[in-house]
Amino acid sequence: MSRIASILLPLPLSEAFDYSEPEGMDLHVGDQVAAPLGSRLVHGVVAALRDADGGNRPLKPVDARIDAPPLPPNALEFIQWAARYAVSDPGQPLAMALRGARAPKAKPAKVIEITGLTPAKLTAARAQVLAVAPQGFASSADLARAAGVSPGVIKGLIEEGVLALRLIEADPRFPEPDLALAGPELNVSQAAAATELKTMMAAGGFNVALLDGITGSGKTEVYLEAVHAALAADPDAQVLVLLPEIALTQAVIARFEARFAAAPGEWHSDIAPPQRRKVWDGVATGLCRIVVGARSALFLPFRKLTLVIVDEEHDTSYKQEDGFIYQARDLAVARAKIEAASVILASATPSLESLRNAETGRYRWLRLTARHGVARLPDIQLVDMRASPPASGFWLSPPLVEALKATYAAGEQSLLFLNRRGYAPLVLCKACGERMTAPDTDSWLVEHRYSGRLVCHLTGFSMPKPAACPHCGALDSLVSIGPGVERVEEEAKALFPEARIAVFSSDTLWDAREARNLIAAMEEGQLDILVATQAAAKGHNFPNLTLVGVVDADLGLRGGDLRAAERTYQLLAQATGRAGRKDRPGRALLQTYAPEHAVMQALQAQDRDAFTTAELHERDMAGLPPFGRLAALIISGPDPMALEAFVQILAQAAPNADGVQVYGPADAPLGLVRGRRRKRFLVRADRTVDLSAYLAAWRARARPPAAIRLAIDVDPYSFL
Ligand SMILES: [Zn+2]
């Protein structure tokens, strides 16, 4: 009997399409296939197979099975689960899952080899060629150059069959982790945590542990022991380690290489396509046992995933905000559940969601208290900017300047932290008051002095800084308002003309290598002052750093979104945690206009539990995450009238459900982006409500017209 194959395509389609299975193709669920769609062939995956019942309308046949590893059933289940959760078409997560499968394979390497045939005539030139050929050359020209002969000599030897060009396929294998190597000696606190993780993993099945340890407490050593246990327990076991930033991968990969004498598979957007294909195939075939990567590594086709580690689990970079909108930490837990695997969430400042799960016993809570080695926590001092203001037009207060002087004089390093890129966050005309914005967009243009341009960080628009105000035409009337990292660097250079000062920010570093070089220079003590955005607050270890100055500690609190206080606390705790990591005491100065704020008080007292308790209480009272659930609907379109009409239809269509409140429609805080007006609904639901099902039902009742886009963001992190 013939069969029908349901094929999932990586396209915005709400369901799988049916095709007939050609005679003898013998498809299996998970197989990668080419299937006709309209006039073209599309690369898809077999989601289901069933017997044809005879009465069906004729179906197009599957064109071919693609010679590539199939998607394992768990990976397929995860993709479908993720789509339902995010209220998205399954094609979106499938496209992410197939990104590596469609990358080109590495080209086979060429090498000219000696075949063993004896040349008819052995001239001096030929002898010279045969002497150097074993070194391995990829072309006749290279070999001729190395032998100091003309290319004709090589040609002759190839024609005689003495030399031959051979193609060597790229090796699909990965180095096998050496499990016999001993790990580093753990302190009491680390050893206890490692033992509990091993106990949890030995029990088998789905389990989550929160590895909660202050900065410098040695979390990585602990989870490396868990990785060792997972690999040792099962020769087929695979481990996934997620990191929030590409900049952190090299450091973590080096730790794995040191521990297991084998480099893990690396996965993020900077990986070259052939390498990406190798990792994808290796994960699907089981040859690659450890993957270290960014959030999209979650969609790799693991065959036997037994341990997932989410490092810096609180980091908001785990939230993908465009395309397929998802929170990688939450999806990592979901994937582990499907795989019946263990999860380790590691952080010095865990998210309130994870802390709540730990408090209620859903997650095991492993607290590392001892700081590794002899390092001590820094002293944290609040600088009240109302009492000690900087001079007009400057941003560093007298107490911070004094601390910088003392640190520089002692030959130690300082980090000035400001989470704002560029030179100035706002440019306005002092003649007419015009604020410079991107075309058809509400967000301000940020001045960048390095590039001499005004840049919109939201849309990417940029323009040279004009000589005259585009609004009133006044010359030299544009003034820069407020500080960015480039401006703080300028001030630091004026204060310390002899000091070695650099900026660490995504605009001033061209690529990951440049970022690594700057981090290395800081580690090796080649810099005195580093001015940095949040990128440098994460995970790096600067042994000679003893002072952290936070230029604007209030910055995050002004955002006005749900997680503003939490994020500010995490960021500042990470930034101040950088100081004094080896044997030197460190200190941190936080410039603030609100020293009485709960976040500032908790930071100064280094009392995370007090902060967590207060913040969780407020969330509980409001029914907000982690006590309730949130989703945002962003509706955008070029025509205000049509947008308003659809938004009203959508408002009418909202289903009534117990435990669900719908707020809006309202103008989104950024009401105009790239000429599209934006409206927003916020949905709050009790934890017991199936929020995804509610949103899917709502959307099904009001499909937007062509020019209007409706984006659903489950568990929003950005409130723009
Ligand atoms: Zn003007």
XYZ file of C-alpha atoms and ligand atoms in Angstrom:
721
model
C 0.000 0.000 0.000
C 1.227 3.505 -0.733
C 1.838 5.966 2.075
C 1.322 9.653 2.690
C 4.196 11.700 4.107
C 3.400 14.786 6.122
C 6.277 17.206 5.434
C 7.125 20.111 7.690
C 8.615 22.963 5.672
C 10.819 25.766 7.069
C 8.363 28.410 5.874
C 5.631 30.518 7.501
C 2.952 27.836 7.134
C 0.601 26.862 9.922
C 0.872 23.101 9.339
C 2.707 20.267 7.579
C 1.837 19.522 3.918
C 0.917 16.062 2.605
C 2.838 14.354 -0.209
C 2.758 10.821 -1.550
C 5.736 8.563 -0.895
C 7.192 7.271 -4.167
C 7.566 3.507 -4.539
C 10.698 2.225 -2.816
C 11.750 5.496 -1.132
C 11.192 3.954 2.318
C 10.920 7.205 4.267
C 11.163 7.517 8.040
C 9.977 10.236 10.370
C 12.756 12.847 10.666
C 14.181 12.236 7.174
C 15.259 15.328 5.288
C 13.586 15.518 1.883
C 13.143 17.771 -1.127
C 9.480 18.383 -1.895
C 7.824 20.426 -4.649
C 6.066 23.611 -3.569
C 4.608 25.567 -6.468
C 7.308 25.592 -9.114
C 10.272 25.041 -6.797
C 11.747 22.343 -4.579
C 11.840 22.973 -0.847
C 14.025 21.291 1.782
C 11.747 19.854 4.501
C 11.465 17.154 7.131
C 9.108 14.154 7.358
C 6.899 14.862 10.390
C 4.569 11.827 10.066
C 3.760 8.881 7.786
C 0.400 7.185 7.324
C -1.168 4.691 4.934
C -3.117 6.193 2.056
C -6.803 5.244 2.313
C -7.443 5.241 -1.428
C -10.064 7.986 -1.420
C -7.589 10.825 -1.277
C -7.181 13.428 -3.938
C -3.941 12.881 -5.854
C -0.913 14.251 -4.016
C 2.391 15.422 -5.419
C 5.152 12.912 -4.715
C 8.158 13.645 -2.513
C 10.958 14.508 -4.929
C 13.947 12.944 -3.156
C 15.393 12.018 0.162
C 18.352 14.276 0.992
C 21.536 12.449 1.867
C 21.919 13.909 5.347
C 21.321 12.678 8.887
C 17.633 12.627 9.897
C 16.211 14.865 12.606
C 15.829 12.693 15.738
C 12.226 12.322 17.034
C 12.918 14.378 20.176
C 14.274 17.258 18.116
C 11.131 17.177 15.973
C 8.912 17.081 19.035
C 10.807 20.011 20.539
C 10.362 22.109 17.385
C 6.623 21.519 17.434
C 6.406 22.200 21.156
C 8.381 25.456 20.786
C 6.142 26.650 17.969
C 3.024 26.052 20.009
C 4.521 27.735 23.070
C 5.603 30.838 21.151
C 2.300 30.921 19.173
C 4.281 30.710 15.952
C 4.229 28.611 12.795
C 6.363 25.462 13.213
C 8.297 26.482 10.092
C 10.099 29.193 12.059
C 11.819 26.960 14.653
C 12.302 24.324 11.932
C 14.199 26.862 9.832
C 16.481 27.460 12.824
C 16.916 23.726 13.339
C 17.909 23.218 9.688
C 20.281 26.184 9.455
C 23.314 23.948 9.886
C 21.914 21.129 7.757
C 21.748 23.417 4.737
C 25.228 24.898 5.125
C 27.737 23.662 2.516
C 30.105 20.895 3.554
C 33.816 21.619 3.712
C 35.444 21.074 0.341
C 37.760 18.064 0.244
C 41.405 19.017 0.663
C 43.699 18.481 -2.341
C 47.115 16.954 -1.982
C 49.729 15.865 -4.537
C 51.060 12.445 -3.595
C 53.826 10.135 -4.737
C 52.168 7.031 -6.154
C 55.182 4.717 -5.867
C 55.732 4.306 -9.613
C 59.366 4.778 -10.650
C 59.920 7.597 -13.140
C 61.308 6.511 -16.506
C 64.059 9.087 -16.247
C 65.225 10.538 -12.935
C 66.646 13.998 -13.647
C 68.047 16.220 -10.920
C 64.900 18.386 -11.110
C 62.653 15.328 -10.753
C 64.670 14.043 -7.810
C 64.263 17.438 -6.139
C 60.468 17.243 -6.616
C 60.271 13.731 -5.157
C 62.358 14.858 -2.197
C 60.011 17.671 -1.135
C 56.659 16.167 -2.248
C 56.066 14.220 1.018
C 55.698 17.571 2.822
C 52.231 17.739 1.227
C 51.257 20.324 -1.409
C 47.814 21.270 -2.650
C 48.795 22.453 -6.131
C 51.425 21.868 -8.839
C 52.474 25.514 -8.583
C 53.175 25.221 -4.836
C 55.141 22.024 -5.299
C 57.147 23.460 -8.201
C 57.997 26.552 -6.149
C 59.090 24.481 -3.158
C 61.241 22.212 -5.327
C 62.693 25.125 -7.303
C 61.696 23.599 -10.649
C 59.436 24.687 -13.508
C 55.749 23.619 -13.425
C 56.420 21.504 -16.527
C 58.458 19.068 -14.403
C 55.455 18.429 -12.165
C 53.157 18.100 -15.150
C 55.422 15.471 -16.664
C 55.523 13.443 -13.437
C 51.721 13.534 -13.157
C 51.368 12.384 -16.788
C 53.735 9.503 -16.088
C 51.674 8.531 -13.014
C 54.561 9.119 -10.600
C 52.594 11.897 -8.903
C 48.824 11.993 -8.513
C 46.346 14.537 -7.195
C 44.214 13.079 -4.425
C 41.124 14.570 -2.733
C 40.858 14.054 1.008
C 37.379 14.368 2.473
C 37.112 16.515 5.593
C 37.189 14.414 8.748
C 33.672 14.337 10.236
C 34.961 13.276 13.652
C 35.505 15.378 16.751
C 38.277 14.712 19.255
C 37.067 12.283 21.899
C 36.994 13.833 25.403
C 39.657 12.289 27.637
C 37.732 11.206 30.722
C 40.808 9.844 32.479
C 42.174 13.338 33.125
C 41.747 14.497 36.713
C 39.834 17.704 37.372
C 41.128 20.578 39.476
C 40.938 20.365 43.235
C 37.591 21.737 44.393
C 37.002 23.663 47.584
C 34.478 22.330 50.119
C 31.579 24.335 48.731
C 32.342 23.356 45.107
C 32.823 19.696 45.985
C 29.470 19.575 47.786
C 27.699 21.123 44.784
C 29.437 18.766 42.344
C 28.424 15.761 44.433
C 24.799 16.851 44.544
C 24.762 17.385 40.775
C 26.160 13.905 40.230
C 23.529 12.437 42.543
C 20.811 14.257 40.622
C 22.120 13.026 37.269
C 22.601 9.462 38.480
C 18.924 9.358 39.442
C 18.156 9.917 35.750
C 15.180 11.622 34.159
C 14.337 15.307 33.950
C 15.790 17.437 36.751
C 16.804 21.061 37.122
C 19.456 22.517 39.439
C 20.163 26.188 40.036
C 23.923 26.625 40.545
C 23.891 29.883 42.430
C 27.331 31.215 43.261
C 28.750 34.678 43.721
C 31.182 36.019 41.119
C 34.477 34.175 41.362
C 33.088 31.227 43.343
C 34.127 28.753 40.648
C 30.855 27.657 39.044
C 32.562 26.546 35.830
C 34.741 23.977 37.637
C 31.600 22.579 39.240
C 29.643 22.177 36.039
C 32.677 20.709 34.274
C 32.528 17.881 36.850
C 28.859 17.376 35.951
C 29.835 17.239 32.264
C 32.454 14.630 33.110
C 29.862 12.557 34.967
C 27.402 12.765 32.057
C 29.992 11.702 29.460
C 31.343 8.914 31.677
C 27.896 7.501 32.446
C 27.028 6.768 28.813
C 29.338 6.549 25.766
C 26.593 8.050 23.575
C 25.651 10.891 25.922
C 25.742 14.456 24.602
C 26.066 17.720 26.513
C 24.941 21.214 25.507
C 26.392 24.356 27.121
C 24.597 27.612 26.319
C 26.311 30.990 26.705
C 24.687 34.417 26.372
C 27.500 36.095 24.402
C 29.740 34.982 21.564
C 32.548 36.901 23.308
C 32.463 34.359 26.155
C 32.734 31.220 24.014
C 36.513 31.226 23.553
C 37.146 31.403 27.289
C 34.693 28.578 28.026
C 35.986 26.431 25.157
C 39.512 26.835 26.555
C 38.231 25.539 29.907
C 36.758 22.461 28.187
C 39.978 21.861 26.267
C 41.968 22.057 29.483
C 39.588 19.686 31.296
C 39.035 17.059 28.560
C 41.964 17.622 26.151
C 39.393 17.957 23.374
C 37.754 20.982 21.785
C 33.956 20.888 21.903
C 31.772 21.721 18.900
C 31.326 25.490 18.691
C 28.022 26.964 17.555
C 27.088 30.616 16.968
C 26.525 33.095 14.166
C 30.254 33.771 13.596
C 31.040 30.142 12.685
C 31.925 29.586 9.016
C 29.292 27.556 7.099
C 31.414 24.385 6.535
C 32.260 24.253 10.247
C 28.605 24.803 11.086
C 27.668 21.905 8.829
C 30.264 19.701 10.509
C 28.860 20.462 13.962
C 25.276 19.911 12.777
C 26.109 16.552 11.191
C 28.264 15.571 14.180
C 25.463 16.335 16.624
C 22.943 14.409 14.494
C 25.200 11.367 14.130
C 26.448 11.445 17.723
C 30.084 12.091 16.727
C 30.007 15.462 18.463
C 29.444 14.941 22.180
C 29.872 18.451 23.591
C 28.479 21.640 22.067
C 29.296 25.093 23.440
C 27.221 27.762 21.796
C 24.792 30.636 21.671
C 21.041 30.302 22.175
C 20.353 28.847 18.699
C 22.386 25.723 19.628
C 19.211 24.705 21.409
C 17.751 23.690 18.041
C 20.562 21.291 17.099
C 19.535 17.673 16.335
C 20.919 15.943 19.446
C 20.545 12.176 19.430
C 21.048 11.612 23.114
C 21.113 14.840 25.079
C 21.539 14.040 28.765
C 22.786 17.340 30.217
C 22.023 20.972 29.362
C 23.916 23.823 31.036
C 22.718 27.410 30.772
C 25.559 29.638 31.947
C 24.723 33.186 33.126
C 21.112 32.035 33.070
C 19.784 35.456 34.132
C 21.220 37.143 31.034
C 18.608 38.915 28.923
C 20.572 38.067 25.756
C 18.878 34.669 25.985
C 15.709 36.347 24.792
C 15.503 36.483 21.005
C 13.393 39.494 20.129
C 12.824 39.175 16.396
C 11.784 36.493 13.961
C 11.001 33.502 16.144
C 10.616 35.145 19.572
C 11.770 32.909 22.421
C 13.586 32.765 25.765
C 16.423 30.258 25.345
C 16.715 29.495 29.070
C 13.046 28.570 29.297
C 13.203 26.561 26.075
C 16.343 24.775 27.302
C 14.369 23.530 30.299
C 11.541 22.445 27.979
C 13.926 20.615 25.670
C 15.544 18.818 28.607
C 12.094 17.712 29.728
C 11.423 16.151 26.317
C 14.855 14.475 26.412
C 14.468 13.400 30.086
C 17.774 15.189 30.673
C 19.306 17.173 33.540
C 19.605 20.959 33.475
C 22.074 23.179 35.314
C 21.241 26.884 35.409
C 24.321 28.801 36.553
C 24.513 32.419 37.689
C 25.919 34.786 40.283
C 22.683 36.756 40.118
C 19.934 34.298 39.137
C 16.721 35.498 37.538
C 13.779 35.921 39.881
C 11.998 33.173 37.906
C 14.737 30.661 38.713
C 15.087 31.819 42.314
C 11.363 31.361 42.781
C 11.565 27.822 41.349
C 14.455 27.102 43.703
C 12.612 28.510 46.712
C 9.547 26.389 46.030
C 11.642 23.255 45.529
C 10.935 22.761 41.821
C 14.662 23.237 41.208
C 17.498 21.989 43.384
C 19.274 24.991 44.842
C 23.050 24.721 45.059
C 24.662 27.767 46.608
C 28.397 28.365 46.306
C 29.417 30.735 49.045
C 33.181 30.717 49.185
C 34.982 32.969 46.756
C 37.581 30.942 44.898
C 41.104 31.327 46.242
C 41.630 34.159 48.673
C 39.831 36.945 46.824
C 37.417 39.038 48.825
C 34.245 40.779 47.762
C 34.725 44.447 46.922
C 33.630 47.257 49.199
C 30.695 49.013 47.617
C 30.205 52.714 48.150
C 27.317 54.836 46.889
C 28.258 58.296 45.596
C 25.307 60.636 46.076
C 25.499 62.784 42.962
C 23.349 65.469 44.581
C 25.983 65.935 47.307
C 29.103 65.414 45.121
C 28.224 66.545 41.604
C 30.819 66.535 38.806
C 31.753 69.868 37.197
C 29.279 71.041 34.556
C 29.701 69.090 31.312
C 31.582 66.265 33.068
C 30.361 62.909 34.350
C 32.864 61.658 36.901
C 32.250 62.892 40.462
C 35.113 64.075 42.727
C 35.035 60.875 44.880
C 35.304 58.672 41.777
C 38.114 60.807 40.330
C 40.019 60.516 43.639
C 39.586 56.733 43.618
C 40.803 56.554 39.998
C 43.891 58.610 40.926
C 44.762 56.365 43.873
C 44.278 53.193 41.808
C 46.398 54.513 38.946
C 49.120 55.627 41.355
C 49.183 52.120 42.872
C 49.703 50.594 39.417
C 46.317 48.856 39.494
C 43.477 48.785 36.988
C 40.096 50.505 36.915
C 36.906 49.716 35.024
C 34.493 52.535 34.278
C 31.146 51.024 33.522
C 28.408 52.761 31.553
C 25.814 50.772 29.711
C 25.442 53.290 26.921
C 27.152 53.025 23.553
C 28.473 55.950 21.550
C 29.419 59.477 22.604
C 26.117 61.067 23.556
C 22.633 59.536 23.685
C 20.908 62.657 22.379
C 21.733 65.494 20.019
C 19.572 68.600 20.093
C 19.544 72.040 18.509
C 20.089 74.815 21.025
C 18.513 77.329 18.624
C 15.138 75.648 18.044
C 15.106 72.716 20.507
C 14.782 70.084 17.753
C 15.833 66.573 18.906
C 17.537 64.551 16.216
C 15.623 61.334 15.454
C 15.796 58.664 12.745
C 13.426 59.210 9.794
C 9.851 58.087 10.544
C 10.960 56.736 13.930
C 10.537 57.959 17.492
C 13.944 56.924 18.820
C 16.766 59.451 19.275
C 19.916 59.430 17.199
C 23.015 58.592 19.217
C 26.194 60.501 18.446
C 29.272 58.352 17.704
C 32.530 60.319 17.622
C 34.706 57.461 16.373
C 32.680 57.208 13.208
C 31.536 60.854 13.173
C 27.947 59.714 12.630
C 24.557 59.925 14.260
C 23.154 56.406 14.629
C 19.724 54.989 15.444
C 20.319 51.940 17.662
C 16.816 50.683 16.944
C 16.657 50.753 13.144
C 20.341 50.929 12.241
C 19.832 54.214 10.333
C 22.887 56.480 10.385
C 23.994 59.813 8.897
C 27.016 62.100 9.185
C 26.560 64.717 11.897
C 25.271 67.751 9.965
C 26.913 71.181 10.250
C 23.530 72.928 10.412
C 20.281 72.030 12.155
C 18.078 70.210 9.614
C 15.014 71.827 11.234
C 15.872 75.551 11.518
C 19.119 75.733 9.569
C 21.139 77.320 12.401
C 24.879 76.692 12.059
C 26.890 74.975 14.825
C 23.782 74.780 16.983
C 23.721 70.993 17.571
C 24.827 70.030 21.071
C 25.532 66.587 22.540
C 23.468 65.781 25.625
C 24.484 63.182 28.213
C 27.325 60.699 28.242
C 28.072 57.491 26.349
C 31.224 55.389 26.793
C 33.149 57.401 24.199
C 32.535 60.603 26.132
C 33.609 59.033 29.429
C 36.780 57.852 27.691
C 37.410 61.446 26.551
C 37.021 62.674 30.132
C 39.293 59.938 31.522
C 41.972 60.781 28.929
C 41.822 64.452 29.920
C 42.225 63.503 33.596
C 44.989 60.933 33.021
C 46.874 61.893 29.845
C 49.636 59.353 30.559
C 47.333 56.415 31.321
C 46.565 53.590 28.902
C 42.822 53.882 28.316
C 40.519 51.920 25.982
C 36.806 51.528 25.253
C 35.059 48.158 25.169
C 31.786 48.458 23.286
C 30.198 46.712 20.333
C 30.736 49.830 18.160
C 34.441 50.235 18.822
C 35.365 46.564 18.303
C 35.057 45.248 14.807
C 34.896 41.545 15.522
C 35.229 38.821 18.133
C 38.995 38.638 17.680
C 39.454 42.328 18.402
C 37.278 41.931 21.497
C 39.416 38.998 22.654
C 42.598 41.012 22.116
C 41.289 43.874 24.218
C 40.192 41.483 26.986
C 43.635 39.844 26.854
C 45.358 43.242 27.092
C 43.297 44.031 30.173
C 44.035 40.622 31.704
C 47.761 41.068 31.126
C 47.805 44.502 32.733
C 48.522 46.427 29.512
C 45.667 48.840 30.234
C 45.110 51.164 33.172
C 41.491 52.146 32.612
C 38.870 50.286 30.604
C 35.638 52.111 29.792
C 33.013 49.502 29.015
C 29.367 48.779 28.297
C 27.705 45.693 29.728
C 29.690 43.411 27.392
C 32.715 43.602 29.743
C 30.638 43.034 32.873
C 30.197 39.395 31.971
C 32.384 36.504 32.902
C 35.863 37.963 32.392
C 38.586 37.762 34.993
C 40.897 40.760 35.393
C 43.395 39.887 38.147
C 44.810 43.414 38.539
C 41.440 45.192 38.541
C 40.744 46.779 41.923
C 38.331 49.625 41.155
C 34.983 49.628 39.380
C 33.278 52.972 38.838
C 29.650 52.815 37.757
C 29.073 56.101 35.943
C 25.267 56.052 35.990
C 23.871 53.431 38.345
C 20.337 54.795 37.866
C 20.326 54.182 34.115
C 18.491 50.853 34.119
C 15.917 51.986 36.662
C 14.602 54.637 34.309
C 13.515 52.067 31.719
C 10.164 51.608 33.417
C 9.675 47.943 32.503
C 8.871 44.967 34.671
C 12.443 43.759 35.079
C 14.144 47.170 35.376
C 15.123 46.798 39.043
C 16.113 43.147 38.631
C 18.232 43.865 35.566
C 19.907 46.841 37.209
C 20.732 44.774 40.254
C 22.179 41.944 38.137
C 24.211 44.205 35.909
C 25.657 46.257 38.747
C 26.353 43.193 40.882
C 28.246 41.648 37.950
C 30.109 44.872 37.213
C 31.147 45.469 40.826
C 31.969 41.773 41.216
C 34.803 42.279 38.741
C 36.929 44.153 41.272
C 39.539 42.491 43.452
C 39.393 38.913 42.280
C 42.841 37.629 43.135
C 44.515 38.625 46.369
C 43.833 42.356 46.286
C 40.824 43.943 47.910
C 38.632 45.729 45.412
C 36.141 48.502 45.684
C 33.262 49.785 43.643
C 31.818 53.302 43.504
C 28.280 53.701 42.239
C 27.244 57.182 41.106
C 23.533 57.600 41.819
C 20.895 60.270 42.272
C 18.741 57.798 44.222
C 20.944 56.292 46.932
C 17.842 55.496 48.981
C 16.401 53.189 46.262
C 16.029 49.525 47.305
C 18.367 48.386 44.511
C 21.155 50.736 45.630
C 20.698 49.846 49.298
C 20.791 46.113 48.578
C 23.916 46.544 46.440
C 25.739 48.566 49.070
C 24.869 46.029 51.763
C 25.659 43.207 49.309
C 22.395 41.700 50.472
C 20.940 39.906 47.476
C 18.366 38.060 49.524
C 16.910 41.340 50.811
C 16.617 42.625 47.274
C 15.091 39.370 46.004
C 12.547 39.201 48.804
C 11.395 42.789 48.283
C 11.197 42.440 44.502
C 9.391 39.083 44.590
C 6.866 40.515 47.032
C 6.059 43.357 44.622
C 5.692 40.974 41.695
C 3.445 38.695 43.743
C 1.151 41.586 44.690
C 0.796 42.541 41.009
C 0.425 38.961 39.744
C 3.427 39.474 37.464
C 6.084 36.897 36.516
C 7.108 34.603 38.098
C 3.709 34.618 39.891
C 1.688 35.218 36.767
C 2.382 35.203 33.063
C 2.639 37.998 30.512
C 2.433 38.290 26.765
C 2.563 41.256 24.413
C 0.850 41.690 21.065
C 2.531 44.299 18.873
C 0.491 45.359 15.879
C 2.158 47.595 13.307
C 1.288 49.070 9.948
C 2.054 51.997 7.658
C -1.502 53.394 7.523
C -2.781 54.793 10.876
C -6.482 54.441 9.895
C -6.200 50.830 8.765
C -4.116 50.012 11.842
C -6.669 51.560 14.178
C -9.508 49.654 12.450
C -7.744 46.314 12.811
C -6.749 46.998 16.410
C -10.419 47.603 17.250
C -11.405 44.310 15.575
C -8.682 42.565 17.536
C -9.865 44.144 20.798
C -13.416 42.898 20.135
C -12.113 39.418 19.332
C -10.241 38.916 22.627
C -11.713 35.757 24.183
C -13.095 35.991 27.700
C -11.293 33.617 30.037
C -10.983 33.278 33.791
C -7.659 34.456 35.139
C -6.773 36.491 32.042
C -6.701 40.291 31.751
C -6.115 42.134 28.508
C -4.718 45.693 28.668
C -4.853 47.939 25.639
C -4.818 48.731 22.848
C -2.315 51.473 23.585
C 0.354 53.201 21.559
C 3.559 51.228 22.026
C 6.219 53.287 23.873
C 8.001 53.554 20.538
C 4.897 54.449 18.567
C 6.607 54.934 15.217
C 9.415 52.790 13.774
C 10.582 52.938 10.140
C 7.355 54.686 9.204
C 5.159 52.000 10.769
C 2.844 52.983 13.618
C 2.810 50.508 16.491
C 0.047 49.554 18.917
C 0.306 47.143 21.804
C -1.837 44.867 23.936
C -0.495 43.364 27.147
C -2.014 40.137 28.434
C -1.627 39.048 32.055
C -2.646 35.547 33.046
C -2.606 33.408 36.156
C 0.036 30.681 36.154
C -2.623 28.007 35.751
C -3.840 29.451 32.418
C -2.591 27.948 29.132
C -1.529 31.347 27.835
C -0.281 30.005 24.464
C -3.648 28.370 23.760
C -5.440 31.579 24.723
C -3.267 33.656 22.358
C -3.628 31.158 19.513
C -7.423 31.219 19.893
C -7.402 35.015 19.909
C -5.227 35.282 16.825
C -7.359 32.771 14.939
C -10.380 35.063 15.412
C -8.801 38.115 13.784
C -6.318 37.595 10.987
C -4.544 40.864 10.092
C -4.861 42.341 6.589
C -1.812 42.187 4.333
C -0.040 45.435 5.278
C -0.480 44.901 9.006
C 1.848 42.761 11.103
C 0.878 41.065 14.331
C 3.777 39.841 16.475
C 3.156 37.814 19.618
C 5.792 37.940 22.347
C 5.194 35.377 25.101
C 6.968 36.452 28.294
C 8.188 39.801 26.926
C 11.498 41.258 28.118
C 11.411 44.378 26.020
C 8.571 46.791 26.531
C 9.269 49.006 23.548
Zn 17.361 74.007 15.028
